[in-house]
CSV table of C-alpha atoms in Angstrom, one decimal:
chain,number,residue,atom,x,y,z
A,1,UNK,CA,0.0,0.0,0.0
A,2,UNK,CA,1.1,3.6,-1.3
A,3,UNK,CA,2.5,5.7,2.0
A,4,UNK,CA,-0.1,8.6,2.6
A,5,UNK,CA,-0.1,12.0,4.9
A,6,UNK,CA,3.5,12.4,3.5
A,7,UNK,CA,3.1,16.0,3.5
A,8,UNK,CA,4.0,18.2,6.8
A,9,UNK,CA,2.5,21.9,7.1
A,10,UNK,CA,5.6,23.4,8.0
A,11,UNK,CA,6.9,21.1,5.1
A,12,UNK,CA,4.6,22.7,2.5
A,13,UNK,CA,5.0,26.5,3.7
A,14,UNK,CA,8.3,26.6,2.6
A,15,UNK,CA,7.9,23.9,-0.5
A,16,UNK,CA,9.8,25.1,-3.8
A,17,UNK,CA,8.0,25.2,-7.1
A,18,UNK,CA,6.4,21.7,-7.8
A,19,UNK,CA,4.4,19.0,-7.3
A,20,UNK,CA,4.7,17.3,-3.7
A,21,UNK,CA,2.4,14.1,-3.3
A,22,UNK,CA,1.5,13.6,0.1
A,23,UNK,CA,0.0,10.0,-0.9
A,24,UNK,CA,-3.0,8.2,-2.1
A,25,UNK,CA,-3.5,10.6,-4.8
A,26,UNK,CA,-3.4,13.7,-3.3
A,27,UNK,CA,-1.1,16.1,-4.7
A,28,UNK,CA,0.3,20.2,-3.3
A,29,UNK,CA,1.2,22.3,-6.6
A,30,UNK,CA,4.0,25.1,-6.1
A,31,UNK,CA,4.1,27.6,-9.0
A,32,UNK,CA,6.6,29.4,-10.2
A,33,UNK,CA,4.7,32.5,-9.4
A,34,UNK,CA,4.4,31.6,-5.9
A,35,UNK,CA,0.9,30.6,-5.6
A,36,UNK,CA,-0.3,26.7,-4.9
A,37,UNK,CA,-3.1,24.7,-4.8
A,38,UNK,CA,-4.3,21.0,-4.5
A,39,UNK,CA,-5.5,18.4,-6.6
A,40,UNK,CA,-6.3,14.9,-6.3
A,41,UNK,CA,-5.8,12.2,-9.2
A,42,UNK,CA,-7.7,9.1,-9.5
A,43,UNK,CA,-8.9,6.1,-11.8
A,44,UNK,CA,-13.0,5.7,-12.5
A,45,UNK,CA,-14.3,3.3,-14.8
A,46,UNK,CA,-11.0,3.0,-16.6
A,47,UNK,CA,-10.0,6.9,-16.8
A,48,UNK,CA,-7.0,9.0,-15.1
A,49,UNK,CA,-9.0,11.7,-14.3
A,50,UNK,CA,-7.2,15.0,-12.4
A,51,UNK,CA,-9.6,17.4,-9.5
A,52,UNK,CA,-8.6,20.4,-8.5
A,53,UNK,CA,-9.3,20.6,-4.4
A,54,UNK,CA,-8.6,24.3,-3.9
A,55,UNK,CA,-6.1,26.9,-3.6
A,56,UNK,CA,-3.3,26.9,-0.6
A,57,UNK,CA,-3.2,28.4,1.9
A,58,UNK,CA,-7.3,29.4,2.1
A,59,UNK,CA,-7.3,25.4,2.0
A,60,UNK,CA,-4.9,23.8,4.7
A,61,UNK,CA,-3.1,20.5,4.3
A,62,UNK,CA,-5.9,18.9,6.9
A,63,UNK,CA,-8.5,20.2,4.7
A,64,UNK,CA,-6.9,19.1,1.4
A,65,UNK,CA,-6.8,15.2,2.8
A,66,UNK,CA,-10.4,15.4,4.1
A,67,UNK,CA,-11.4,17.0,0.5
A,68,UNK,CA,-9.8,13.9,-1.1
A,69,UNK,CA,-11.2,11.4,1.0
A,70,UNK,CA,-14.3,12.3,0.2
A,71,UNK,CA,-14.0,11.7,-3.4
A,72,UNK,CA,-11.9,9.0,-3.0
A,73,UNK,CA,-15.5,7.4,-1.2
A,74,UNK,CA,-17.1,8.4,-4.5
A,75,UNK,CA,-14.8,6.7,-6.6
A,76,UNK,CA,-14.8,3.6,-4.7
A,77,UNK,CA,-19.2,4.1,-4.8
A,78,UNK,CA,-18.2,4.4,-8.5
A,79,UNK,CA,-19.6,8.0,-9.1
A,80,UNK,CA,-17.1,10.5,-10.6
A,81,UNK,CA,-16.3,13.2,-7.8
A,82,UNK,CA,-15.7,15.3,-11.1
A,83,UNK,CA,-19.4,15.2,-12.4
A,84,UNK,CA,-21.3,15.2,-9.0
A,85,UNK,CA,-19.1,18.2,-7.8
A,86,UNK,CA,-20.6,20.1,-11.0
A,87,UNK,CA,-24.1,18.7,-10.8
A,88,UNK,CA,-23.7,20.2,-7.1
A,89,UNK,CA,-22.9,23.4,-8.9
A,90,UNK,CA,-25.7,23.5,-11.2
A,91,UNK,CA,-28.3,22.4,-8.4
A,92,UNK,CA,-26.9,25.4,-6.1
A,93,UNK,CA,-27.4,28.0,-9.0
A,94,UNK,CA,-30.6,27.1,-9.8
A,95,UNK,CA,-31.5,27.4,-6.1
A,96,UNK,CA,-29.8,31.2,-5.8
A,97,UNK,CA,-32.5,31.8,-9.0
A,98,UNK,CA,-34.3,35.4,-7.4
A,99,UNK,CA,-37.9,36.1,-7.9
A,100,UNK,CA,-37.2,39.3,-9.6
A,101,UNK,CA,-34.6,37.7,-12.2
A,102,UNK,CA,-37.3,35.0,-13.3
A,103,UNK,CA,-40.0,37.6,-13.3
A,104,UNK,CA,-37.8,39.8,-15.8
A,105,UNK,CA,-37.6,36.6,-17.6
A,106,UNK,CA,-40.9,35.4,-17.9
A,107,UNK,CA,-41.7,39.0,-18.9
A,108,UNK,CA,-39.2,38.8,-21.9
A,109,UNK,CA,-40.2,35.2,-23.2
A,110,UNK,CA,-44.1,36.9,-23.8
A,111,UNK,CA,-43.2,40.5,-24.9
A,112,UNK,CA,-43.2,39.6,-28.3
A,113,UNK,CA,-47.4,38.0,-27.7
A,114,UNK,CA,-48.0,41.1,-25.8
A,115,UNK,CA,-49.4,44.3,-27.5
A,116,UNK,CA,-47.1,46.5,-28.6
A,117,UNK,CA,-43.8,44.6,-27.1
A,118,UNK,CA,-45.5,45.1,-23.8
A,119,UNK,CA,-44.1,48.7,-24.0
A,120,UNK,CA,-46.9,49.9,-21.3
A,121,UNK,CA,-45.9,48.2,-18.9
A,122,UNK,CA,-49.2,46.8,-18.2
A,123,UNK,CA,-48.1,43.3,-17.6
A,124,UNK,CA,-45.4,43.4,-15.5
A,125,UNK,CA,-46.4,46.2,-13.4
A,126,UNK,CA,-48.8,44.2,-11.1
A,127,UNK,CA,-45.6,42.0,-10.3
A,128,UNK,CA,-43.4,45.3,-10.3
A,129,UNK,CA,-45.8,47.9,-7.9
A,130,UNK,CA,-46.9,44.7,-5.4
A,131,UNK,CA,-45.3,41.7,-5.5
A,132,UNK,CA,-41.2,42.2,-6.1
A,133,UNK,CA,-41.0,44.6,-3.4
A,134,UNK,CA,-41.3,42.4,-0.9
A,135,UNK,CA,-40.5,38.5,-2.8
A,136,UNK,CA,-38.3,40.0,-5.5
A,137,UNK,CA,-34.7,39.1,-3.1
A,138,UNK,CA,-35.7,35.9,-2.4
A,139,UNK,CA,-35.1,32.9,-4.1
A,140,UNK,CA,-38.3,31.7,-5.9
A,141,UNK,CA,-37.8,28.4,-5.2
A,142,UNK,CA,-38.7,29.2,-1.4
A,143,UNK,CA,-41.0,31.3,-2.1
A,144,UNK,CA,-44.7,29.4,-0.8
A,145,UNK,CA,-48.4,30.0,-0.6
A,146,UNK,CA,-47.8,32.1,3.0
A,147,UNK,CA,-45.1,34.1,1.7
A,148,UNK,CA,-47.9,35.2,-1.4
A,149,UNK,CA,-50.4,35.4,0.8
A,150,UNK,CA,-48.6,38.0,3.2
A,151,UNK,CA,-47.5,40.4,0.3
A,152,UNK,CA,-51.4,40.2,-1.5
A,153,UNK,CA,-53.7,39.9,1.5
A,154,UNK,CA,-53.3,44.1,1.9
A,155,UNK,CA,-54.8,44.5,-1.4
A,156,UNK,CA,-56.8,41.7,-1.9
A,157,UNK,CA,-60.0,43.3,-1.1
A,158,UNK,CA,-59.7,47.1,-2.1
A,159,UNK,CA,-58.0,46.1,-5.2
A,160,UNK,CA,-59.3,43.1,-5.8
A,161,UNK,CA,-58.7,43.2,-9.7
A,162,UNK,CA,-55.1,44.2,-9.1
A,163,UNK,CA,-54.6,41.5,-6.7
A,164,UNK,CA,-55.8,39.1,-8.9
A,165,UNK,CA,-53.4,40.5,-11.7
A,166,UNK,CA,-50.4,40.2,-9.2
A,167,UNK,CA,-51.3,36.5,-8.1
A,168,UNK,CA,-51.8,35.5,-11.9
A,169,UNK,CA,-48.4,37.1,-13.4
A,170,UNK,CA,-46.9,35.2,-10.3
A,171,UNK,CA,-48.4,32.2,-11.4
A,172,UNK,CA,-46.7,32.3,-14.7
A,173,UNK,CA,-43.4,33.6,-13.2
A,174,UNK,CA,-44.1,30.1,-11.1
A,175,UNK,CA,-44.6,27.7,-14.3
A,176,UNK,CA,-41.5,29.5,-16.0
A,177,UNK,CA,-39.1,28.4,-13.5
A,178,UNK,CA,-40.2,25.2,-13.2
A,179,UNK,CA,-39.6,25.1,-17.3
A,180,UNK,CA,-36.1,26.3,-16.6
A,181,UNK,CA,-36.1,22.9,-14.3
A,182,UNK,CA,-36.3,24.7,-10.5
A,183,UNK,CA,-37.8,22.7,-8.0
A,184,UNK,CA,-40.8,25.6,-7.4
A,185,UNK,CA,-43.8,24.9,-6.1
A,186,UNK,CA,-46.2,25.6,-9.1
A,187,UNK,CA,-49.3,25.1,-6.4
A,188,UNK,CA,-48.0,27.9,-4.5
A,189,UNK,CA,-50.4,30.7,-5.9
A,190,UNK,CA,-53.4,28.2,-6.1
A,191,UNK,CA,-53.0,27.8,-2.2
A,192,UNK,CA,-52.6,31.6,-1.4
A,193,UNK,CA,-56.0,32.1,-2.9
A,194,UNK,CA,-57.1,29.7,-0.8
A,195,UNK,CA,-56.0,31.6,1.9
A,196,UNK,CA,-56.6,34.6,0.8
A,197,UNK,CA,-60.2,33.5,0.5
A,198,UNK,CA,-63.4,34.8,-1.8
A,199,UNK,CA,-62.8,38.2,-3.3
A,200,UNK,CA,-66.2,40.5,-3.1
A,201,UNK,CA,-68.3,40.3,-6.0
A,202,UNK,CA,-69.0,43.9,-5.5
A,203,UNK,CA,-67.8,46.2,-9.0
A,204,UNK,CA,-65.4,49.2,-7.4
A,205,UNK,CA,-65.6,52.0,-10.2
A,206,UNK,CA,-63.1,54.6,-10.8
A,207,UNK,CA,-64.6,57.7,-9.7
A,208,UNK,CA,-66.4,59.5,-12.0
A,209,UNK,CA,-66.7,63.7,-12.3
A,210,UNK,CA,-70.5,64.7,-12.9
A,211,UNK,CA,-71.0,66.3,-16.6
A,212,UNK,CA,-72.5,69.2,-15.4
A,213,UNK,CA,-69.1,70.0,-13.1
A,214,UNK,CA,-66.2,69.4,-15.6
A,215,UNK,CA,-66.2,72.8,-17.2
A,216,UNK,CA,-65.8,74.5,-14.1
A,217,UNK,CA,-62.6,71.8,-13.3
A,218,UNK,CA,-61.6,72.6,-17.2
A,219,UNK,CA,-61.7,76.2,-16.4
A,220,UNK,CA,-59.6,76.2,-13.6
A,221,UNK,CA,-56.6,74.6,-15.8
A,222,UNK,CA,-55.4,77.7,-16.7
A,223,UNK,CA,-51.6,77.3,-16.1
A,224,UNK,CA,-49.2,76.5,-19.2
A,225,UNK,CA,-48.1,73.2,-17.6
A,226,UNK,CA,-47.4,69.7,-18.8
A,227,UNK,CA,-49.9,68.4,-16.0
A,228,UNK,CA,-52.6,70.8,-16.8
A,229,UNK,CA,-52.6,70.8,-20.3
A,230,UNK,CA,-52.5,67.0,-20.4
A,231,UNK,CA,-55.4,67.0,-18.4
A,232,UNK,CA,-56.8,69.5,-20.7
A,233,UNK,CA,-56.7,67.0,-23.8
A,234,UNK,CA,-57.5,64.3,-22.0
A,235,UNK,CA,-60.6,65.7,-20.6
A,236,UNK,CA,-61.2,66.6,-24.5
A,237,UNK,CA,-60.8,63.6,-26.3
A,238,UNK,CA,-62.2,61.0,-23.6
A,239,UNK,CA,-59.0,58.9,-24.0
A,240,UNK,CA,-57.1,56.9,-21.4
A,241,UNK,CA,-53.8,58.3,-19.9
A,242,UNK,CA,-51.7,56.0,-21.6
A,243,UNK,CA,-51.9,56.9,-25.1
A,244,UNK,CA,-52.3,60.6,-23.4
A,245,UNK,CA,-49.2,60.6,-22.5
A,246,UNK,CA,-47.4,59.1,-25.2
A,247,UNK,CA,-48.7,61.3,-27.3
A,248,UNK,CA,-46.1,61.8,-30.6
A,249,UNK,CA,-45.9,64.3,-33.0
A,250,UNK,CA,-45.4,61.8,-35.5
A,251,UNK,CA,-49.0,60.7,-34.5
A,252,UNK,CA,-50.6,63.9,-35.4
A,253,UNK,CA,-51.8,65.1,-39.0
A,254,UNK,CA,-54.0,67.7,-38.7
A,255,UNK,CA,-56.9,67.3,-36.8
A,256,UNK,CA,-56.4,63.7,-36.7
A,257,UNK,CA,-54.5,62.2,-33.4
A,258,UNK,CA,-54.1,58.3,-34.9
A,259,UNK,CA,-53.1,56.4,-31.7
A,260,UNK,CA,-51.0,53.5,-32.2
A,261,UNK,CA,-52.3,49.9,-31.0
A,262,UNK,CA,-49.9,49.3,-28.5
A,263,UNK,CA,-52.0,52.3,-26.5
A,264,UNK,CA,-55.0,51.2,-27.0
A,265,UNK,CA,-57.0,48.3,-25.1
A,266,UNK,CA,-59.5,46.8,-27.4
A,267,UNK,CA,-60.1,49.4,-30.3
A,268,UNK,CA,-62.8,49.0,-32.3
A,269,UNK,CA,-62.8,46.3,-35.0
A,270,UNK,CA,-59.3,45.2,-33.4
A,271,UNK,CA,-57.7,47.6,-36.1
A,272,UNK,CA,-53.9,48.6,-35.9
A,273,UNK,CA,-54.2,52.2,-34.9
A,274,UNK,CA,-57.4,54.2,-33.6
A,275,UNK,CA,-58.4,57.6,-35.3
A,276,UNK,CA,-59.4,60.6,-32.9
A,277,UNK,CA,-60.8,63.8,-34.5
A,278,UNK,CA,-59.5,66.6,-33.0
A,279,UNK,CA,-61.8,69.8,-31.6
A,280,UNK,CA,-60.4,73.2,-32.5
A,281,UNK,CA,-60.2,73.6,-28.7
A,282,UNK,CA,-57.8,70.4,-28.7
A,283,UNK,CA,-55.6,71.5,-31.7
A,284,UNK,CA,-55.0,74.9,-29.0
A,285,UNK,CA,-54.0,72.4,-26.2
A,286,UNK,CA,-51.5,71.0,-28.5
A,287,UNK,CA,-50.1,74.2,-29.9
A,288,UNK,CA,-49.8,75.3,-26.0
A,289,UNK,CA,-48.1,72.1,-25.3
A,290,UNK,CA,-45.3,71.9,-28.3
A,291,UNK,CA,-42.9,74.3,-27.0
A,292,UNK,CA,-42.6,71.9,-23.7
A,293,UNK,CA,-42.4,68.6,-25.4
A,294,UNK,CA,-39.2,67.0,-25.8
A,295,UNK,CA,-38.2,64.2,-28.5
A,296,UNK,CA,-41.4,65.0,-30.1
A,297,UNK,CA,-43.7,63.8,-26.9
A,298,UNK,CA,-46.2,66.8,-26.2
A,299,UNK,CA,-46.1,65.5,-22.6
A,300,UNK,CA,-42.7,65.0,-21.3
A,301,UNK,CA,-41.8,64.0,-17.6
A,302,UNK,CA,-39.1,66.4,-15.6
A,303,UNK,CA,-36.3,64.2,-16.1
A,304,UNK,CA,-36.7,61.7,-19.0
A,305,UNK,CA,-39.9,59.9,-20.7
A,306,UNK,CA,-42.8,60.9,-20.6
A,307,UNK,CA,-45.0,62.1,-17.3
A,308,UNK,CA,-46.3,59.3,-15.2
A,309,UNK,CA,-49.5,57.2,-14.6
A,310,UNK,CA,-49.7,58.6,-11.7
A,311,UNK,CA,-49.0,62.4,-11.9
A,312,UNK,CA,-52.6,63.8,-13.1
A,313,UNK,CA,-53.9,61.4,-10.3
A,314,UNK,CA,-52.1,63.2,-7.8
A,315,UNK,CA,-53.1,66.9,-9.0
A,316,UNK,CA,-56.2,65.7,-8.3
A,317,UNK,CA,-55.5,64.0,-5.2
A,318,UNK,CA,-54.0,67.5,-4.2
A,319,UNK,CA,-56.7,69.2,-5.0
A,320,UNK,CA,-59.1,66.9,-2.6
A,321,UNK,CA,-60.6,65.9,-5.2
A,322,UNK,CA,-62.7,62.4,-5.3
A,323,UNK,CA,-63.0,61.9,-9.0
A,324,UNK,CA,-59.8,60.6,-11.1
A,325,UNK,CA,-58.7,61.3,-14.7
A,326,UNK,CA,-60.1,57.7,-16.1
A,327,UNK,CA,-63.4,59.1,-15.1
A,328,UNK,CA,-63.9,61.7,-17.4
A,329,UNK,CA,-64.4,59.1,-20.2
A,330,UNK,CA,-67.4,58.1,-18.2
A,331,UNK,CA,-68.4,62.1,-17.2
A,332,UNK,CA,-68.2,62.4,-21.7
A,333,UNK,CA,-70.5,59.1,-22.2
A,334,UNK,CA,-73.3,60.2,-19.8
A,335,UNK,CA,-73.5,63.5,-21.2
A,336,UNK,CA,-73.7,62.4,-24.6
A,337,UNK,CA,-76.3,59.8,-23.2
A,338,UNK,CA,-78.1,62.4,-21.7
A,339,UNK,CA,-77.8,65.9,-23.9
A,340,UNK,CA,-77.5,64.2,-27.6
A,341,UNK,CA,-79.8,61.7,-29.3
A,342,UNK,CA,-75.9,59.6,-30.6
A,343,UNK,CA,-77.1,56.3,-31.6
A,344,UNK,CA,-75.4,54.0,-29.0
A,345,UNK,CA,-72.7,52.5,-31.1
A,346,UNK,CA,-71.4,56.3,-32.0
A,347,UNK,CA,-71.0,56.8,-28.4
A,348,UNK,CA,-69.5,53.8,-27.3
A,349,UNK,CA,-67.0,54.0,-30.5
A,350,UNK,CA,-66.4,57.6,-28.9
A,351,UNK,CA,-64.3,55.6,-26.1
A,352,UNK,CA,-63.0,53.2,-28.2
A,353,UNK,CA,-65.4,50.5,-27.1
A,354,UNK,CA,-65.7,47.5,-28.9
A,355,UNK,CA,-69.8,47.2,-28.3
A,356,UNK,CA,-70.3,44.6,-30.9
A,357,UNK,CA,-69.5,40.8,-31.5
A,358,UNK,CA,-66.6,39.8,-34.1
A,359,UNK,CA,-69.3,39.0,-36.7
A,360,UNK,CA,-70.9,42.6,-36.4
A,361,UNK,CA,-67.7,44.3,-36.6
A,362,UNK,CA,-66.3,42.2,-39.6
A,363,UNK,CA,-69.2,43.5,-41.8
A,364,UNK,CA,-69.5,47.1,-40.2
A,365,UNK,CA,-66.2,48.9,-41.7
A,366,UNK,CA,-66.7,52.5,-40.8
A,367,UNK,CA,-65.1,53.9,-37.1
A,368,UNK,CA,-67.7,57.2,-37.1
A,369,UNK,CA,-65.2,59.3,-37.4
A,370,UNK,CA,-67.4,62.2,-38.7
A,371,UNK,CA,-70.2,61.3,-36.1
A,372,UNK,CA,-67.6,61.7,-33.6
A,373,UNK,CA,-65.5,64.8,-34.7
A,374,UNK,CA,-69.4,66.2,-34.4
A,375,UNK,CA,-69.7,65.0,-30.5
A,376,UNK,CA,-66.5,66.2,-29.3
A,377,UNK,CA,-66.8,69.2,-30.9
A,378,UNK,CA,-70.4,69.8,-29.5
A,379,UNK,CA,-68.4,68.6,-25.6
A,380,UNK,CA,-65.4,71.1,-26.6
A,381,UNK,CA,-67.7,74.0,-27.0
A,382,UNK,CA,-69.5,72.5,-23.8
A,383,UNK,CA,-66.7,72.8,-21.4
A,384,UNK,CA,-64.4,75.3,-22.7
A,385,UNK,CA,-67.2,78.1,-23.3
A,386,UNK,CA,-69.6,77.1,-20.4
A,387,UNK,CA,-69.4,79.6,-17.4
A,388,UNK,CA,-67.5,77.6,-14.9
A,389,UNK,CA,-67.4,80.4,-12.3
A,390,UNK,CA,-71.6,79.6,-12.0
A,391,UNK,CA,-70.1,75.9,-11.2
A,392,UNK,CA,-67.4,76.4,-8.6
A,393,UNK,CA,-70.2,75.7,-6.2
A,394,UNK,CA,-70.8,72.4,-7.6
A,395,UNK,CA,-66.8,71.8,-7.6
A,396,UNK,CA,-66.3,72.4,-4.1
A,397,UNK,CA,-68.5,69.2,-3.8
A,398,UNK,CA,-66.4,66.7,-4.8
A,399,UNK,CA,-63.7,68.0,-3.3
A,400,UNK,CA,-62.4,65.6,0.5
A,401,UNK,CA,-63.3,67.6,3.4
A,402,UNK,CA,-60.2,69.1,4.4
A,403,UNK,CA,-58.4,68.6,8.0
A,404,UNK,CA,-58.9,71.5,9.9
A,405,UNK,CA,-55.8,70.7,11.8
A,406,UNK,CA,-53.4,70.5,8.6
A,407,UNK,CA,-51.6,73.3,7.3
A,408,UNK,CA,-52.3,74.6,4.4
């Protein structure tokens, strides 16, 4: 039998440049440059076969031996220390796989199936605004129905459509790790609904501004700001915020805005882009608005991009008001329900409202655009030329009480 623990650790700190064998197999490298490390040789199934052990000194001689023997056990169990040390290696960085780096994934294997690249965000903020905040650090493979149920159960009731977003993107973030072979549970988000238990049938709205109030809000937009005049031309065309504030010069030809599809959710007919006429009173927003855009958006943020989802929310917000900017598409379709004689499909097509099934629209190959330059004409001339001081009383009343003991 081969002598082993030849080696000495006074013996090897002042080695010259080589290989000492200390026995069995195990082997303490010198370089020329000074540095060293160990390395075990060994036989399997017929093969010399050479494995590195570490570098000396962060491994000490007693470590080195106790490094071989345990491949040395391997080999004689007839498993390759060689291939199990890198299936190790491949288990361990599949189980450091973060939430947030499989969620960026998952997002990037769909873009191309989601409208428009997925550019709006839409998708992946649910995940991004209320789920990676708190899971996004951790490795997803322990991530469990409690853990889901913690970060959700805030929002599961007063958003419950949000909630239900968040929980389904999660899902799929879920099924896409296990396709990349981690051992997730894919259950996980089944069980935190469980536990999260029945959401309220109950519809929550987005809260609406009366007709009969929004010229005396219009009239009080007076300043030459991003944030007002935004709100201006939204209030104008009865658009949502997104393709608001993306608005382009490039998408602009005279009195026609044409909105590209990735802005839209489900224009009419499913068609690529969505015509909106443009009132005299909306082609003055724009003019006000060009000498503040920036890369040719009419609506830029402070910084970079364009302003936020968020920031005509807040003016409002600051302003004590109940009502939001989404519901002036629903303040324009009562008042044309109630002050015009429209035939309903003009004034759902007015919003971009797909009202009728595929067959219908697949015969029906006209968007109303004159019908509808007519409407939002008839609301420009309603809320720009109406005499909003006669309805700041009517204002004040959907503003929040305010705190007496807050400063103003």
């Amino acid at each position: 039998m081969r002598a082993t623990n030849r080696l000495s650790a006074k013996g090897i700190a002042s080695a010259v440049a080589g290989k000492h064998p200390d026995g069995a197999g195990l082997w303490f490298h010198k370089r020329n440059d000074g540095g060293a490390q160990w390395f075990l040789r060994f036989t399997i199934n017929g093969k010399r076969r050479e494995m590195g052990l570490g570098a000396y000194p962060a491994v000490s001689l007693a470590e080195a031996r106790r490094r071989a023997e345990d491949a040395r056990s391997k080999v004689r169990d007839n498993i390759d220390p060689i291939r199990e040390r890198e299936k190790q290696r491949r288990q361990n960085a599949r189980n450091l796989h973060l939430f947030e780096d499989i969620a960026k994934d998952a997002f990037e294997a769909r873009k191309k199936s989601l409208k428009g690249n997925g550019v709006a965000g839409r998708w992946f903020s649910p995940l991004e605004l209320h789920v990676l905040p708190k899971l996004g650090k951790l490795p997803i493979i322990e991530i469990d129905q409690v853990d889901l149920r913690n970060t959700l159960q805030a929002i599961w009731h007063e958003k419950p459509e949000t909630a239900r977003k968040a929980l389904g993107r999660t899902s799929i973030c879920m099924e896409h790790a296990a396709a990349l072979g981690l051992d997730v549970d894919v259950q996980a988000c089944a069980k935190a609904r469980a536990l999260l238990g029945k959401q309220s049938d109950k519809a929550t709205h987005i809260a609406a501004m009366p007709w009969q109030d929004v010229p005396a809000f219009y009239a009080s937009l007076q300043d030459p700001t991003i944030t007002h005049l935004a709100l201006r031309f939204l209030i104008l065309t009865g658009m949502r915020s997104g393709a608001i504030r993306f608005l382009h010069e490039n998408q602009l030809s005279d009195d026609i805005w044409t909105i590209p599809s990735e802005y839209m959710k489900g224009t009419i007919a499913q068609a690529e882009s969505f015509r909106v006429p443009l009132s005299p009173e909306a082609l003055r927003v724009i003019d006000a608005a060009r000498p503040l855009a920036r890369d040719g958006y009419l609506f830029p943020s402070v910084r970079k991009g364009v302003i936020s989802d968020a920031t005509m929310s807040r003016f409002m917000e600051r302003r004590k008001m109940e009502a939001r900017p989404h519901g002036f598409r629903t303040s324009l379709r009562v008042w044309v329900a109630e002050t015009t004689d429209a035939p309903h499909e003009v004034a759902e097509s007015l919003l971009a409202h797909n009202s009728a099934s595929k067959v219908v629209r697949a015969y029906r190959r006209t968007d109303y655009l004159d019908q509808r330059r007519a409407l939002l004409n008839k609301w420009a001339d309603y809320i720009s030329t109406s005499n909003g001081s006669v309805r700041k009383r009517r204002l004040k009343q959907h503003r929040k009480p305010r705190n007496p003991s807050s400063s103003l």
